[in-house]
Coordinates of C-alpha atoms in Angstrom, one line a residue:
X1 CA -6.3 -9.8 9.8
X2 CA -8.1 -10.7 6.7
X3 CA -11.7 -12.0 6.9
X4 CA -12.6 -13.4 3.4
X5 CA -9.1 -14.2 2.1
X6 CA -8.5 -16.9 4.7
X7 CA -11.6 -18.8 3.7
X8 CA -10.9 -18.4 0.0
X9 CA -7.4 -19.7 0.5
X10 CA -8.5 -22.6 2.6
X11 CA -11.0 -23.6 -0.1
X12 CA -8.4 -23.3 -2.9
X13 CA -10.2 -20.4 -4.6
X14 CA -7.0 -18.3 -5.0
X15 CA -4.8 -20.7 -6.9
X16 CA -5.6 -18.8 -10.2
X17 CA -4.2 -15.5 -9.1
X18 CA -0.7 -14.1 -8.3
X19 CA -0.4 -10.7 -6.5
X20 CA 2.7 -8.5 -7.0
X21 CA 3.8 -5.9 -4.5
X22 CA 6.3 -3.1 -4.9
X23 CA 7.7 -1.6 -1.7
X24 CA 9.7 1.6 -2.3
X25 CA 11.7 2.4 0.8
X26 CA 11.9 -1.2 1.9
X27 CA 14.4 -1.0 4.7
X28 CA 13.1 -3.3 7.4
X29 CA 13.3 -1.5 10.7
X30 CA 10.0 -2.6 12.3
X31 CA 8.2 -5.9 12.4
X32 CA 5.4 -4.5 10.3
X33 CA 8.0 -3.6 7.6
X34 CA 8.3 -7.4 6.8
X35 CA 5.2 -7.6 4.5
X36 CA 5.7 -11.2 3.6
X37 CA 5.6 -12.3 7.2
X38 CA 2.5 -10.2 8.0
X39 CA -1.0 -10.2 6.7
X40 CA 0.1 -10.6 3.1
X41 CA 1.6 -14.0 3.9
X42 CA -1.8 -15.6 3.5
X43 CA -1.4 -15.2 -0.3
X44 CA 1.8 -17.3 -0.4
X45 CA 3.0 -19.0 -2.5
X46 CA 1.3 -16.8 -5.1
X47 CA 2.9 -13.6 -3.7
X48 CA 5.7 -11.7 -5.3
X49 CA 7.4 -8.8 -3.4
X50 CA 9.9 -6.4 -5.0
X51 CA 11.7 -4.1 -2.5
X52 CA 13.6 -1.0 -3.4
X53 CA 15.9 1.0 -1.2
X54 CA 18.9 3.2 -1.9
X55 CA 20.8 1.6 1.1
X56 CA 22.6 -1.3 -0.5
X57 CA 23.5 -2.8 2.9
X58 CA 19.8 -2.8 3.9
X59 CA 18.9 -4.6 0.7
X60 CA 21.7 -7.2 1.1
X61 CA 20.6 -7.9 4.7
X62 CA 17.0 -8.3 3.7
X63 CA 17.9 -10.7 0.8
X64 CA 20.2 -12.7 3.1
X65 CA 17.5 -13.0 5.7
X66 CA 15.0 -14.2 3.2
X67 CA 17.4 -16.9 1.9
X68 CA 18.1 -18.0 5.5
X69 CA 14.4 -18.4 6.3
X70 CA 13.6 -20.2 3.0
X71 CA 10.3 -18.3 2.8
X72 CA 7.4 -19.7 0.7
X73 CA 6.8 -16.6 -1.4
X74 CA 9.0 -14.7 -3.9
X75 CA 10.8 -11.7 -2.5
X76 CA 13.8 -9.7 -3.6
X77 CA 15.2 -6.3 -2.7
X78 CA 17.1 -4.0 -5.1
X79 CA 19.6 -1.3 -4.1
X80 CA 18.0 1.4 -6.3
X81 CA 17.1 5.0 -5.7
X82 CA 13.6 5.3 -7.2
X83 CA 12.4 8.7 -8.4
X84 CA 10.5 10.1 -11.4
X85 CA 13.4 10.0 -13.9
X86 CA 16.5 8.1 -14.8
X87 CA 19.4 10.3 -13.9
X88 CA 21.5 11.6 -11.0
X89 CA 20.4 13.0 -7.7
X90 CA 21.6 13.8 -4.1
X91 CA 20.5 11.8 -1.1
X92 CA 20.5 13.8 2.2
X93 CA 21.6 11.2 4.8
X94 CA 20.2 12.2 8.2
X95 CA 21.1 11.2 11.8
X96 CA 18.0 9.0 11.8
X97 CA 18.6 6.8 8.7
X98 CA 14.8 6.4 8.1
X99 CA 14.5 10.2 7.6
X100 CA 17.0 10.4 4.7
X101 CA 15.6 11.8 1.6
X102 CA 16.1 13.1 -2.0
X103 CA 14.9 16.4 -0.6
X104 CA 16.9 18.4 2.0
X105 CA 15.2 18.8 5.4
X106 CA 13.4 22.1 5.9
X107 CA 15.5 23.1 8.8
X108 CA 13.8 26.4 9.6
X109 CA 10.5 24.7 10.0
X110 CA 11.7 21.5 11.6
X111 CA 13.4 23.4 14.4
X112 CA 10.1 24.7 15.5
X113 CA 8.7 21.2 16.1
X114 CA 9.3 19.1 19.2
X115 CA 11.3 16.0 18.6
X116 CA 12.2 16.4 14.9
X117 CA 15.4 18.5 15.0
X118 CA 18.0 15.8 15.7
X119 CA 16.4 13.1 13.5
X120 CA 16.4 15.3 10.4
X121 CA 19.9 16.8 10.9
X122 CA 22.0 16.0 7.8
X123 CA 25.1 14.0 8.4
X124 CA 26.3 13.8 4.8
X125 CA 25.2 13.9 1.2
X126 CA 25.6 11.1 -1.4
X127 CA 25.4 11.4 -5.1
X128 CA 23.4 8.5 -6.6
X129 CA 21.9 7.3 -9.9
X130 CA 18.1 7.2 -9.9
X131 CA 15.7 5.2 -11.9
X132 CA 11.9 4.9 -12.1
X133 CA 9.4 2.1 -11.8
X134 CA 8.3 2.3 -15.4
X135 CA 11.9 1.7 -16.5
X136 CA 12.4 -1.1 -14.0
X137 CA 9.3 -3.0 -15.1
X138 CA 10.2 -2.6 -18.7
X139 CA 13.8 -3.9 -18.1
X140 CA 12.6 -6.8 -15.9
X141 CA 9.7 -7.8 -18.1
X142 CA 7.1 -7.1 -15.3
X143 CA 3.7 -6.5 -16.9
X144 CA 1.5 -6.2 -13.9
X145 CA 1.9 -4.6 -10.4
X146 CA -1.0 -4.9 -8.1
X147 CA 0.0 -2.8 -5.0
X148 CA 2.6 -0.2 -4.2
X149 CA 3.8 0.9 -0.8
X150 CA 5.8 4.1 -0.9
X151 CA 7.7 5.7 2.0
X152 CA 10.6 7.8 0.9
X153 CA 10.4 10.9 3.0
X154 CA 8.9 13.6 0.9
X155 CA 9.7 12.1 -2.6
X156 CA 6.6 9.9 -2.8
X157 CA 5.0 11.9 -5.6
X158 CA 8.2 11.6 -7.7
X159 CA 8.0 7.8 -7.3
X160 CA 4.4 7.8 -8.4
X161 CA 5.1 10.0 -11.4
X162 CA 7.8 7.5 -12.5
X163 CA 5.2 4.7 -12.2
X164 CA 2.6 6.3 -14.6
X165 CA 2.4 3.1 -16.8
X166 CA 1.7 0.9 -13.8
X167 CA -0.9 3.4 -12.4
X168 CA -2.7 3.5 -15.7
X169 CA -2.6 -0.2 -16.7
X170 CA -2.6 -2.5 -13.7
X171 CA -2.2 -1.0 -10.2
X172 CA -5.1 -1.7 -7.8
X173 CA -3.9 -0.2 -4.5
X174 CA -1.4 2.4 -3.2
X175 CA -0.3 3.0 0.4
X176 CA 1.8 6.2 0.5
X177 CA 3.3 8.3 3.3
X178 CA 2.1 11.9 2.9
X179 CA 3.0 15.1 4.7
X180 CA 0.6 18.0 5.4
X181 CA 3.5 20.4 6.2
X182 CA 6.9 20.7 4.5
X183 CA 9.3 18.7 6.7
X184 CA 11.6 18.7 3.6
X185 CA 12.3 21.8 1.4
X186 CA 10.0 22.1 -1.6
X187 CA 8.5 18.7 -1.2
X188 CA 5.1 17.8 -2.6
X189 CA 2.4 17.6 0.1
X190 CA -0.7 15.5 0.6
X191 CA -2.9 17.7 -1.7
X192 CA -0.4 17.1 -4.5
X193 CA -0.3 13.4 -4.0
X194 CA -4.1 13.1 -3.6
X195 CA -4.8 15.1 -6.8
X196 CA -2.3 13.0 -8.8
X197 CA -3.8 9.7 -7.7
X198 CA -7.3 10.8 -8.2
X199 CA -6.4 11.7 -11.8
X200 CA -5.8 7.9 -12.2
X201 CA -9.2 7.1 -10.6
X202 CA -7.9 6.1 -7.2
X203 CA -10.1 6.7 -4.2
X204 CA -8.8 7.6 -0.7
X205 CA -9.9 5.0 1.8
X206 CA -8.0 5.9 4.9
X207 CA -5.5 8.2 6.5
X208 CA -3.7 6.3 9.2
X209 CA -2.5 8.7 11.9
X210 CA -1.8 6.3 14.8
X211 CA 2.0 6.7 14.8
X212 CA 3.3 8.6 17.8
X213 CA 5.1 11.1 15.6
X214 CA 2.1 11.8 13.2
X215 CA 1.2 14.8 15.5
X216 CA 3.7 17.2 17.0
X217 CA 3.7 20.2 19.4
X218 CA 5.8 23.3 19.2
X219 CA 9.4 22.9 20.5
X220 CA 9.3 26.2 22.4
X221 CA 5.9 25.7 24.0
X222 CA 5.8 24.3 27.6
X223 CA 2.0 23.6 27.2
X224 CA -0.1 21.2 25.2
X225 CA -3.8 20.4 24.9
X226 CA -5.5 17.6 26.8
X227 CA -8.0 17.1 24.0
X228 CA -5.8 17.4 20.9
X229 CA -2.4 15.7 20.4
X230 CA -0.9 18.5 18.4
X231 CA -0.6 19.4 14.7
X232 CA -1.1 16.6 12.2
X233 CA 2.2 16.5 10.3
X234 CA 2.0 13.2 8.3
X235 CA 0.0 10.1 7.7
X236 CA -0.1 6.9 5.7
X237 CA -2.7 7.3 3.0
X238 CA -4.4 4.2 1.6
X239 CA -6.0 4.4 -1.9
X240 CA -7.9 1.7 -3.8
X241 CA -9.5 1.4 -7.2
X242 CA -13.2 1.2 -7.9
X243 CA -13.3 -1.5 -10.6
X244 CA -17.1 -1.8 -10.5
X245 CA -18.0 1.8 -10.7
X246 CA -19.4 3.5 -13.8
X247 CA -16.3 5.7 -14.2
X248 CA -13.7 2.9 -14.0
X249 CA -11.2 3.4 -16.8
X250 CA -8.5 0.9 -15.9
X251 CA -7.5 -1.5 -18.6
X252 CA -8.1 -5.2 -18.2
X253 CA -11.1 -4.8 -15.8
X254 CA -11.6 -8.5 -15.7
X255 CA -13.1 -10.8 -13.0
X256 CA -9.6 -11.8 -12.1
X257 CA -8.6 -8.2 -11.4
X258 CA -11.7 -7.7 -9.3
X259 CA -10.9 -10.8 -7.3
X260 CA -7.4 -9.4 -6.7
X261 CA -8.8 -6.1 -5.6
X262 CA -11.1 -7.9 -3.2
X263 CA -8.1 -9.8 -1.7
X264 CA -6.1 -6.6 -1.3
X265 CA -9.0 -4.7 0.3
X266 CA -9.6 -7.5 2.8
X267 CA -5.9 -7.7 3.7
X268 CA -5.7 -3.9 4.2
X269 CA -8.7 -4.1 6.6
X270 CA -11.6 -3.1 4.4
X271 CA -13.8 -6.3 4.6
X272 CA -16.9 -4.4 3.6
X273 CA -15.4 -3.5 0.3
X274 CA -14.0 -7.0 -0.2
X275 CA -17.6 -8.3 0.4
X276 CA -19.1 -5.9 -2.1
X277 CA -16.6 -7.0 -4.8
X278 CA -17.1 -10.7 -4.1
X279 CA -20.8 -10.2 -4.2
X280 CA -20.4 -8.4 -7.6
X281 CA -18.4 -11.3 -9.0
X282 CA -20.9 -13.8 -7.8
X283 CA -23.9 -12.0 -9.2
X284 CA -22.4 -10.9 -12.5
X285 CA -19.8 -13.6 -13.3
X286 CA -21.1 -16.5 -11.2
X287 CA -22.0 -18.6 -14.2
X288 CA -18.3 -19.3 -14.3
X289 CA -17.8 -21.5 -11.2
X290 CA -14.4 -20.0 -10.4
X291 CA -16.1 -16.6 -9.8
X292 CA -19.1 -18.0 -7.8
X293 CA -18.2 -17.1 -4.2
X294 CA -21.7 -17.5 -2.7
X295 CA -20.7 -20.4 -0.5
X296 CA -17.5 -18.7 0.6
X297 CA -19.4 -15.6 1.5
X298 CA -22.0 -17.6 3.6
X299 CA -19.3 -19.6 5.3
X300 CA -17.4 -16.5 6.3
X301 CA -20.3 -14.5 7.5
X302 CA -21.5 -17.6 9.5
X303 CA -18.5 -17.2 11.7
X304 CA -19.6 -13.8 12.9
X305 CA -22.0 -14.3 15.9
X306 CA -23.5 -10.8 15.6
X307 CA -24.8 -11.7 12.1
X308 CA -25.8 -15.3 12.8
X309 CA -28.1 -14.5 15.8
X310 CA -30.7 -12.4 13.8
X311 CA -30.3 -14.8 10.8
X312 CA -28.1 -14.5 7.7
X313 CA -31.1 -14.6 5.5
X314 CA -32.1 -11.1 6.6
X315 CA -28.9 -9.7 5.0
X316 CA -29.3 -8.1 1.6
X317 CA -26.1 -9.7 0.4
X318 CA -27.4 -13.2 1.1
X319 CA -30.6 -12.5 -0.8
X320 CA -28.6 -11.2 -3.8
X321 CA -26.5 -14.3 -4.1
X322 CA -29.1 -16.8 -3.1
X323 CA -29.6 -18.1 -6.6
X324 CA -25.9 -18.9 -6.8
X325 CA -25.8 -21.2 -3.8

């Protein structure tokens, strides 16, 4: 749950910004897959969500549900197979639909892992047309994308390669599923994704490994460790920009972009980074009242008993923004 965004929204400080999310692999199978109804909902009505999934039925179901619920944000799902290029490709449809991929399962390796063999067994293959996010944005007239979530079973780097213009010009955050071992044949692994994103000045903030299948044991082994849960196979990697660092090269590094980044960081569970960004805006751009967040910072921190008891004035951040109160 966000810490600072709630107070900013209550005080009308976010009316000037609109945040756009792209979700590639947007099939809604779990409650947390419904981004607009989760933590991101606090940004409504200034929230736009574009979902992409090769499963047309899943997209139609998502769009019908959104229309039925009359949500107060903008969201639409497109039945598109997203990759690095515009062309044709094969989708390997597996017994567990959420394991389907543009890459064939690495059967020889998967068979050695407990619990993966049946899920990644191929039922059929489908020939599809692919497109990329650069092309989609150009055709739809979308100039800025703020955050991308990618979960396409091994083809994540292909999606990111096809989003080079977005990465270079506007993107502030990426959450991407990464594999550390090849569940799919010839797929890029975490090191490849990490290097690619670092070349665009993204910094790794977290590797979420709390899903039950992130770690696996050997299928043939009747034993397992009481201290380790098995081999780490995959994780959700979260990357954010550093817009206030010396090496920041992103275009349009404006106060509005920094405010957007602060909101994204807070929603993703990094309130310390959000506070650093809001403090920076207040100190360096606080002459403009719309970027003076001193009072919002104090009000938010005042709700944390552990900080109030010793006194907020003892905090360096309060001393730094005191002249803006």
